[in-house]
Coordinates of C-alpha atoms in Angstrom, one line a residue:
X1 CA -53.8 28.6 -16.7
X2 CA -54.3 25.8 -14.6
X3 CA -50.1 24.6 -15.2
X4 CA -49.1 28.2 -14.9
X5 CA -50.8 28.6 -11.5
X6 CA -50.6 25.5 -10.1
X7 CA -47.5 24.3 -7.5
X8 CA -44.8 23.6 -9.2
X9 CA -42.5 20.9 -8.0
X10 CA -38.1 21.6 -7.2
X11 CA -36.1 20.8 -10.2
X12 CA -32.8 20.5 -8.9
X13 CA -29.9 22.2 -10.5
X14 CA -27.2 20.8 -12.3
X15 CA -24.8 23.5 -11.5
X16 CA -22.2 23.1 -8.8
X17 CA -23.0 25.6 -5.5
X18 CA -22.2 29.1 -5.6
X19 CA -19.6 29.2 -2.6
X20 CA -17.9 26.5 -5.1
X21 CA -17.7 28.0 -7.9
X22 CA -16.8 31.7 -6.8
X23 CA -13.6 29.5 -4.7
X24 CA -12.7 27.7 -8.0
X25 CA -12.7 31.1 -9.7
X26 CA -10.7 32.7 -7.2
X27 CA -8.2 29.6 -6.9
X28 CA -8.0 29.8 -10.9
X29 CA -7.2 33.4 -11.4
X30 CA -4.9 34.0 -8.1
X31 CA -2.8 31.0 -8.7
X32 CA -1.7 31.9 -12.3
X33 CA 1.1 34.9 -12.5
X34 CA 0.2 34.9 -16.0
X35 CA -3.1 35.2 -16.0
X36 CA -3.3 38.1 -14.1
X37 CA -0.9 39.7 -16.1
X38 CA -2.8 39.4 -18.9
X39 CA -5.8 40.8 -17.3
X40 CA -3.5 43.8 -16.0
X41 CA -2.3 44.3 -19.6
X42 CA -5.4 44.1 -20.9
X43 CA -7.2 46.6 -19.0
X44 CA -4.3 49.0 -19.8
X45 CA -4.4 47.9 -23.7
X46 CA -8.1 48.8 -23.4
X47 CA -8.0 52.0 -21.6
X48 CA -5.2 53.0 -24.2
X49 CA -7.6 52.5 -27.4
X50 CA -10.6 54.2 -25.5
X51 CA -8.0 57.0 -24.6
X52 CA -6.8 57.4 -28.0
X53 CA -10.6 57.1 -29.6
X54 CA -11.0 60.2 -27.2
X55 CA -13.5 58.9 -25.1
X56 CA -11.4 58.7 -22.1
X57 CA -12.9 56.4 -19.3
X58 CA -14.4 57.5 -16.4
X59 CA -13.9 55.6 -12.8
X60 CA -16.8 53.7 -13.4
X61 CA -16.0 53.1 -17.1
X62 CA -12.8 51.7 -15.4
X63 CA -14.7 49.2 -13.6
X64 CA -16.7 48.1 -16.4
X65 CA -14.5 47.4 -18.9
X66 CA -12.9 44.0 -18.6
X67 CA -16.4 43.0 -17.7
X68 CA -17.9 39.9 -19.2
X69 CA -20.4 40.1 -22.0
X70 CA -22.1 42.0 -22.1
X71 CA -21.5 44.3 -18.9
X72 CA -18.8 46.1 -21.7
X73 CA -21.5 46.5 -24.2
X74 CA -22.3 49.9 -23.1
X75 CA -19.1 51.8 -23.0
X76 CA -18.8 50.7 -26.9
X77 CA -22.1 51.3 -27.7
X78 CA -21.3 54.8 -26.8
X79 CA -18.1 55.2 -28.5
X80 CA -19.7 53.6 -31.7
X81 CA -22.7 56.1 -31.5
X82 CA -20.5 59.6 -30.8
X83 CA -18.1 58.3 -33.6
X84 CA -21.3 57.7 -35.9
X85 CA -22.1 61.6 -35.5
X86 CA -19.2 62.5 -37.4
X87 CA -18.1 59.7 -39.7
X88 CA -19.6 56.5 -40.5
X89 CA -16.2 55.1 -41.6
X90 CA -14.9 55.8 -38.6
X91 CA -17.4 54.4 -36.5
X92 CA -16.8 51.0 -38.2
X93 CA -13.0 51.4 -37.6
X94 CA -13.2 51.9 -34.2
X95 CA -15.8 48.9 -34.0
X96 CA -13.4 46.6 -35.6
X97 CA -10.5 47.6 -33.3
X98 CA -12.5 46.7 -30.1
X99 CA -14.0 43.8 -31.7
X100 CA -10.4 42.6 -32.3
X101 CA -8.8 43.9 -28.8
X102 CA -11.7 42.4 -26.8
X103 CA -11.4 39.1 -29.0
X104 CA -7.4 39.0 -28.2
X105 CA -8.1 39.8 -24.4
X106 CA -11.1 37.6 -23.7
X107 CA -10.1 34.6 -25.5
X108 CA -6.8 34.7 -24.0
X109 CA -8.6 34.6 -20.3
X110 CA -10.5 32.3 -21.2
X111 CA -7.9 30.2 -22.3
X112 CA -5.7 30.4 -19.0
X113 CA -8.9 30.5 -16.9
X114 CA -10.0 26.6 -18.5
X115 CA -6.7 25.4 -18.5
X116 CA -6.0 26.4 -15.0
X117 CA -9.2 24.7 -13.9
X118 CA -8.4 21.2 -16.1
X119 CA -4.1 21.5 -14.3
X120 CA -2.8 22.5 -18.0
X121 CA -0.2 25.2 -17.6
X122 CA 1.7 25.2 -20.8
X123 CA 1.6 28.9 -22.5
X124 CA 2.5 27.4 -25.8
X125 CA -1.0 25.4 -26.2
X126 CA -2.5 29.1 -25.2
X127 CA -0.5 30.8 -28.5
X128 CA -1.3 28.1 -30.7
X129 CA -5.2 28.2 -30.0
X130 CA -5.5 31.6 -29.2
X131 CA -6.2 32.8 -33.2
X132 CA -9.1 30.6 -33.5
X133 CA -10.8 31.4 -30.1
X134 CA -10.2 35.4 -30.7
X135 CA -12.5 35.1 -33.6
X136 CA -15.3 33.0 -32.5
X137 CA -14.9 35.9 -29.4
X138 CA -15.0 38.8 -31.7
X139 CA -18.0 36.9 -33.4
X140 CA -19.7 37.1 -30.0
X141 CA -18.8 40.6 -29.5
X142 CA -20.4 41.5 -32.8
X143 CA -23.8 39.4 -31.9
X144 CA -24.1 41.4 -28.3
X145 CA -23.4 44.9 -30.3
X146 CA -25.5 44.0 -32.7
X147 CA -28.5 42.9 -30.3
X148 CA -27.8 46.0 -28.3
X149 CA -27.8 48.8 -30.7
X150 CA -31.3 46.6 -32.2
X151 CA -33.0 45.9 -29.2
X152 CA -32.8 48.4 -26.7
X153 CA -34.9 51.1 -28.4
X154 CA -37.8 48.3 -28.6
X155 CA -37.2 47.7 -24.8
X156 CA -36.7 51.0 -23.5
X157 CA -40.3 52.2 -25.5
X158 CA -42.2 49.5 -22.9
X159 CA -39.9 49.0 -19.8
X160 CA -38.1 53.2 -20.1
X161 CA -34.8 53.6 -18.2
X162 CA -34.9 50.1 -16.7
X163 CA -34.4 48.5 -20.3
X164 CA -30.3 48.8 -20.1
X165 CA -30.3 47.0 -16.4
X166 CA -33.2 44.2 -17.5
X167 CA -30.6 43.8 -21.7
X168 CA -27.6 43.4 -19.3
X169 CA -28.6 40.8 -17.0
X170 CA -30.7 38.5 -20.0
X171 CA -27.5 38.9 -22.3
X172 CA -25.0 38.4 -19.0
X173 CA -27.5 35.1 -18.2
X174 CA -27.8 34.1 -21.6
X175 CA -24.6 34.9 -23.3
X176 CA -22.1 34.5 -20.2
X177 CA -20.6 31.0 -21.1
X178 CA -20.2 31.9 -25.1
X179 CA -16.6 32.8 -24.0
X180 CA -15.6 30.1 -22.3
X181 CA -17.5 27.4 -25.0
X182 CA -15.3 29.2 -27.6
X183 CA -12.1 28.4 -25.3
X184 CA -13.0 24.9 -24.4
X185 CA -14.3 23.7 -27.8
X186 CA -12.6 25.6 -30.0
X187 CA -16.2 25.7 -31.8
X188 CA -16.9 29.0 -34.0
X189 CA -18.7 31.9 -32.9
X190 CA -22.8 30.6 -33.8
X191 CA -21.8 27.3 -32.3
X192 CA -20.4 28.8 -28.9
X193 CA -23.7 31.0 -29.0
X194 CA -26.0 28.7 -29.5
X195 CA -24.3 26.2 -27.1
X196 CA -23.9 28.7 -24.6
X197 CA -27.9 29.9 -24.5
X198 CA -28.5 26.1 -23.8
X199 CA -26.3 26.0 -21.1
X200 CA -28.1 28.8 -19.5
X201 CA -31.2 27.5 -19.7
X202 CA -30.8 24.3 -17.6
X203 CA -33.1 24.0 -14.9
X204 CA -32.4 25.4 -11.6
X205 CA -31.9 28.6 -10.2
X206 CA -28.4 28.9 -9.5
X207 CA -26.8 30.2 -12.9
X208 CA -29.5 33.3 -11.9
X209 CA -28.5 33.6 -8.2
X210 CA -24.6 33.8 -9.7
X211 CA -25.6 36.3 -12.3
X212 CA -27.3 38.2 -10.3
X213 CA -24.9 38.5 -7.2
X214 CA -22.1 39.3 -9.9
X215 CA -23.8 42.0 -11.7
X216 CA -24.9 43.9 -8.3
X217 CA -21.3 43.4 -7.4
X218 CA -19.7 45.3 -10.5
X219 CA -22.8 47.7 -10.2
X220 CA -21.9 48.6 -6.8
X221 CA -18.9 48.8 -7.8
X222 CA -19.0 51.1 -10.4
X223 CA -21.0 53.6 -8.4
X224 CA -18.5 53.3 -5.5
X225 CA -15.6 54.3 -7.9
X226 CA -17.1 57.5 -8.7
X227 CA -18.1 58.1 -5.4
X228 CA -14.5 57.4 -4.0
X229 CA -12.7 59.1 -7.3
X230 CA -15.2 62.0 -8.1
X231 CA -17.5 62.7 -11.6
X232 CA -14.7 64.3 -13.5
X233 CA -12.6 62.0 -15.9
X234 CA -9.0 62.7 -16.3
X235 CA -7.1 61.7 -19.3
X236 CA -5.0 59.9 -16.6
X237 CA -7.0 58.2 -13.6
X238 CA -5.3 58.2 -10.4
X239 CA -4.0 55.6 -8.0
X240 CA -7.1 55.0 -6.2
X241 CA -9.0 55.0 -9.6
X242 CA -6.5 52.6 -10.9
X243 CA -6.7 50.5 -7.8
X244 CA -10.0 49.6 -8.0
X245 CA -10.2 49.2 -11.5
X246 CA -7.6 46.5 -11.0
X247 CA -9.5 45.0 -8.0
X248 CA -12.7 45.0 -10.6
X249 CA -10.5 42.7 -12.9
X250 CA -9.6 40.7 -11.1
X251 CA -13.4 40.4 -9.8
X252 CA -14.1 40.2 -13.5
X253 CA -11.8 37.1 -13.9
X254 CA -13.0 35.3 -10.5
X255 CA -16.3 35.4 -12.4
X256 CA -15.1 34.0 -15.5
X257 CA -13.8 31.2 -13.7
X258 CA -17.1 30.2 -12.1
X259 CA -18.5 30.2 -15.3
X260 CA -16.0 27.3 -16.7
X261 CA -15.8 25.5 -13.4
X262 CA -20.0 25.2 -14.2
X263 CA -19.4 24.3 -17.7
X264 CA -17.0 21.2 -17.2
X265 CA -20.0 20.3 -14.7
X266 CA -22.6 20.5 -17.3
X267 CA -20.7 20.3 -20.8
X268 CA -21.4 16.7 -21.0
X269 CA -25.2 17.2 -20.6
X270 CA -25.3 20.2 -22.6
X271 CA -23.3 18.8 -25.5
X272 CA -25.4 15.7 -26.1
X273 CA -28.4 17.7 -25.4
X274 CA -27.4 20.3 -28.8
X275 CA -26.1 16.8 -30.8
X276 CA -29.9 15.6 -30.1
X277 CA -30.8 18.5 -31.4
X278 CA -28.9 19.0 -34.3
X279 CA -29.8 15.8 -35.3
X280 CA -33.4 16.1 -35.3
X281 CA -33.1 19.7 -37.4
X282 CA -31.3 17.8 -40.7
X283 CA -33.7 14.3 -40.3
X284 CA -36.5 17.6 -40.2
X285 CA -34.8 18.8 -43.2
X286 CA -34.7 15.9 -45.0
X287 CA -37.9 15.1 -44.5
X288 CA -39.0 18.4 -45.6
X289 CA -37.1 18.2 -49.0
X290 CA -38.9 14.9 -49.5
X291 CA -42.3 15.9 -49.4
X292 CA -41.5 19.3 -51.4
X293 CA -40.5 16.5 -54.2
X294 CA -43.1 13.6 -53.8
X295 CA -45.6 15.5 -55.4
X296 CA -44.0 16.3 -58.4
X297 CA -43.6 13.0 -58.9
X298 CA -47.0 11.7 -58.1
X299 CA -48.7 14.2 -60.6
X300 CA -45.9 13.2 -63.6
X301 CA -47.7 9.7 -62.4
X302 CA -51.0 10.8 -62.5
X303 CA -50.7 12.4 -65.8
X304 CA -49.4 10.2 -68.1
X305 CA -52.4 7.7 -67.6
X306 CA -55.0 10.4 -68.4
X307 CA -52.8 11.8 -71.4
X308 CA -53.2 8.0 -72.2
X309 CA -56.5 7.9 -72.0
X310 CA -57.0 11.1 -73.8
X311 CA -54.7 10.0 -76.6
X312 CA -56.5 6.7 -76.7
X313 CA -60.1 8.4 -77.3
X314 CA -58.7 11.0 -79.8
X315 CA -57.3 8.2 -81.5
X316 CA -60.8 6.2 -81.5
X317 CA -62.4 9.6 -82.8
X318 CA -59.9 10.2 -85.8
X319 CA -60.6 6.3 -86.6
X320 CA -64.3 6.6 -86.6
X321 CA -64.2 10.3 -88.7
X322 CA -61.3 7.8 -91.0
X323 CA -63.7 4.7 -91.3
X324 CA -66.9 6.8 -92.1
X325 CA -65.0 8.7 -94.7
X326 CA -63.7 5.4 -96.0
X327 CA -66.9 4.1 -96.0
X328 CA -68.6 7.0 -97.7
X329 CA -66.1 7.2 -100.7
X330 CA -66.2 3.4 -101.1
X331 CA -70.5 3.4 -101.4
X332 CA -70.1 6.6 -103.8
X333 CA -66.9 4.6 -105.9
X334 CA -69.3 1.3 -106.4
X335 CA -72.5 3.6 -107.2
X336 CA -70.4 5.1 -109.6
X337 CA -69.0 2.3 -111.1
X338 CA -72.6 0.2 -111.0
X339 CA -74.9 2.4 -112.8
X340 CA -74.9 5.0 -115.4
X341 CA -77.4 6.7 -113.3
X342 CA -74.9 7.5 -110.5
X343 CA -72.0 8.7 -113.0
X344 CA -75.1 10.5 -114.9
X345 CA -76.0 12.3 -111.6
X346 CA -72.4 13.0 -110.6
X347 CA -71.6 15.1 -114.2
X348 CA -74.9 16.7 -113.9
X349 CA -73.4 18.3 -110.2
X350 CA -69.8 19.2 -111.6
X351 CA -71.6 20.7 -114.2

C-alpha cells in the first residue's frame, strides 16, 4: 500500500512529442500521391464489400471504417453477428473477406506510410513485401475479432454500456503499432502482437495522451457526420457524407504515421528489450526440461544399490537354507553309513 500511495517520481517518455509526431504523420501521408490513393481506393473497396454484404454504411460507419485497430472492430462485429443469425457458413465467409480486404489495405498503408518516413519511394519493394505483411495484418485482425466478440460480454456485465468505449481505447493503446511492426519487420502476426503490446507499454504518458486525442477526434467525428448527413443510410452516401469520410482517412492515415514515426524512435529499445526476453523464456525452458529429467535419473541411481543390497541378502539367505541343508544330509549320510543303528532306525520309518 505504502508503494501504491506514495509519490511517485517522472519517468520520462521515450516517445517523440505529440505536435511531432502528428507533423511527421501529416508530412508522410500528404506528400505521397500514392498513398492517398490507396487510402481513397480502399475506403471505396471497403464500402463496396459492406454494400454488397447488405449492411450498407451509415455516415458514421463511413468515418470508422479505415480506422486503425481496433476503432473498425465494431462495424464487423456487427456484420459477423447479423450474418450468424442466418447462416454460420456465411458468417465465416464474410469474415474471411474482410479479414483479407483489411489485410490488403492496411498493410499496404503501412508499407507506404514507413517507407515515406525512412525517404524510400520505390512501389516495387511495396508489391514485393506486401503478401507477407497482408497476413501477419489479417492475423491481427483475427486476434482483435477474436478478443472482441470474447471479451466484451465479460466487460459489459461489470462496466454496462461504457465497456465498447473502455475495449476500444485498451486494444487502440495496446494493439495500435501491431500494423506498423508487421510493415517494418516483416515479422508474422504473434510476433508483431506481442512486439507491439511492448511497445505500448513503455513508460511515459505520451502513447496515452496520442491515443486518446485520436480516438475523441474520430469519435467526434463520427457523431458530427450524422449530425451533418442525417440517421438514415442510403445505399449511396452523398457528397458531404463522402467528403468527410475522405477527410476521416486521411485523419486515419495521419495517425498511422505518428504511430511509425514513434516506432523508429523506440524500435531499438523495444527490440532488444523482447530478444532479452525471448532469451530468458527458452534458458527457462531448458532449465525446466532438466529438472523434469534429473530425477528419473537419480532414482535409476538410487535403486540399483538397494536392489544390490537386496539381492546380496537373498543370496546370503538361500546360502544359509543351502549350507544347513548340506549339512543336515551330510550328518544323516555318515550316521547312516557308521552304524547299523542309524540304517536300523531309518528302515524302521520307511516302513
Amino acid at each position: 500500500m505504502g508503494r501504491a500511495l506514495g509519490p511517485r517520481r517522472a519517468v520520462a517518455s521515450p516517445f517523440p512529442p505529440l505536435g511531432e509526431s502528428l507533423v511527421r504523420g501529416a508530412l508522410a501521408a500528404g506528400g505521397s500521391p500514392v498513398l492517398l490513393a490507396t487510402a481513397f481506393l480502399g475506403l471505396l473497396a471497403l464500402w463496396g464489400g459492406f454494400t454488397l454484404l447488405d449492411a450498407a454504411l451509415s455516415a458514421q460507419g463511413m468515418v470508422y471504417v479505415m480506422g486503425l485497430p481496433p476503432v473498425h472492430v465494431p462495424l464487423d462485429v456487427g456484420v459477423v453477428q447479423s450474418m450468424l443469425r442466418t447462416s454460420s457458413t456465411l458468417a465465416l465467409v464474410s469474415v474471411l473477406a474482410l479479414g483479407t480486404g483489411r489485410g490488403l489495405i492496411l498493410g499496404a498503408l503501412a508499407i507506404l506510410v514507413h517507407d515515406g518516413l525512412r525517404g524510400n519511394t520505390d512501389p516495387s519493394a511495396v508489391l514485393r513485401r506486401l503478401p507477407r505483411v497482408a497476413v501477419s495484418v489479417f492475423g491481427v485482425y483475427g486476434a482483435e475479432v477474436g478478443l472482441f466478440l470474447f471479451l466484451l460480454l465479460f466487460v459489459q456485465a461489470i462496466l454496462g454500456p461504457a465497456a465498447v468505449l473502455l475495449m476500444l481505447v485498451l486494444g487502440l493503446h495496446f494493439l495500435g503499432f501491431a500494423p506498423v511492426v508487421a510493415a517494418a519487420e516483416g515479422v508474422p502476426a504473434g510476433a508483431a502482437l506481442r512486439i507491439g503490446f511492448r511497445a505500448g507499454r513503455l513508460p511515459g504518458a505520451r502513447h496515452l495522451t496520442l491515443v486518446l486525442a485520436y480516438f475523441a477526434v474520430v469519435l467526434y467525428a463520427g457523431v458530427g457526420a450524422t449530425a451533418a448527413a442525417g440517421e438514415a443510410a442510403p445505399a449511396t452516401p452523398s457528397i458531404l457524407t463522402w467528403a468527410i469520410a475522405l477527410l476521416a482517412t486521411f485523419g486515419h492515415v495521419v495517425m498511422l504515421g505518428a504511430l511509425a514515426h514513434r516506432w523508429d524512435a523506440v524500435r531499438d529499445r523495444v527490440l532488444a528489450e523482447d530478444g532479452r526476453r525471448q532469451e530468458e523464456r527458452r534458458a527457462a525452458r531448458g532449465r525446466g526440461r532438466g529438472r523434469r529429467s534429473a530425477p528419473s535419473r537419480k532414482a535409476s541411481s538410487r535403486d540399483t544399490p538397494s536392489q544390490t543390497v537386496a539381492g546380496k541378502a537373498q543370496g546370503k539367505v538361500v546360502d544359509k537354507a543351502s549350507s544347513r541343508r548340506t549339512s543336515r544330509t551330510g550328518s544323516s549320510t555318515k550316521a547312516g553309513k557308521g552304524s547299523p543303528k542309524g540304517r536300523g532306525s531309518r528302515r524302521g520309518k520307511r516302513r
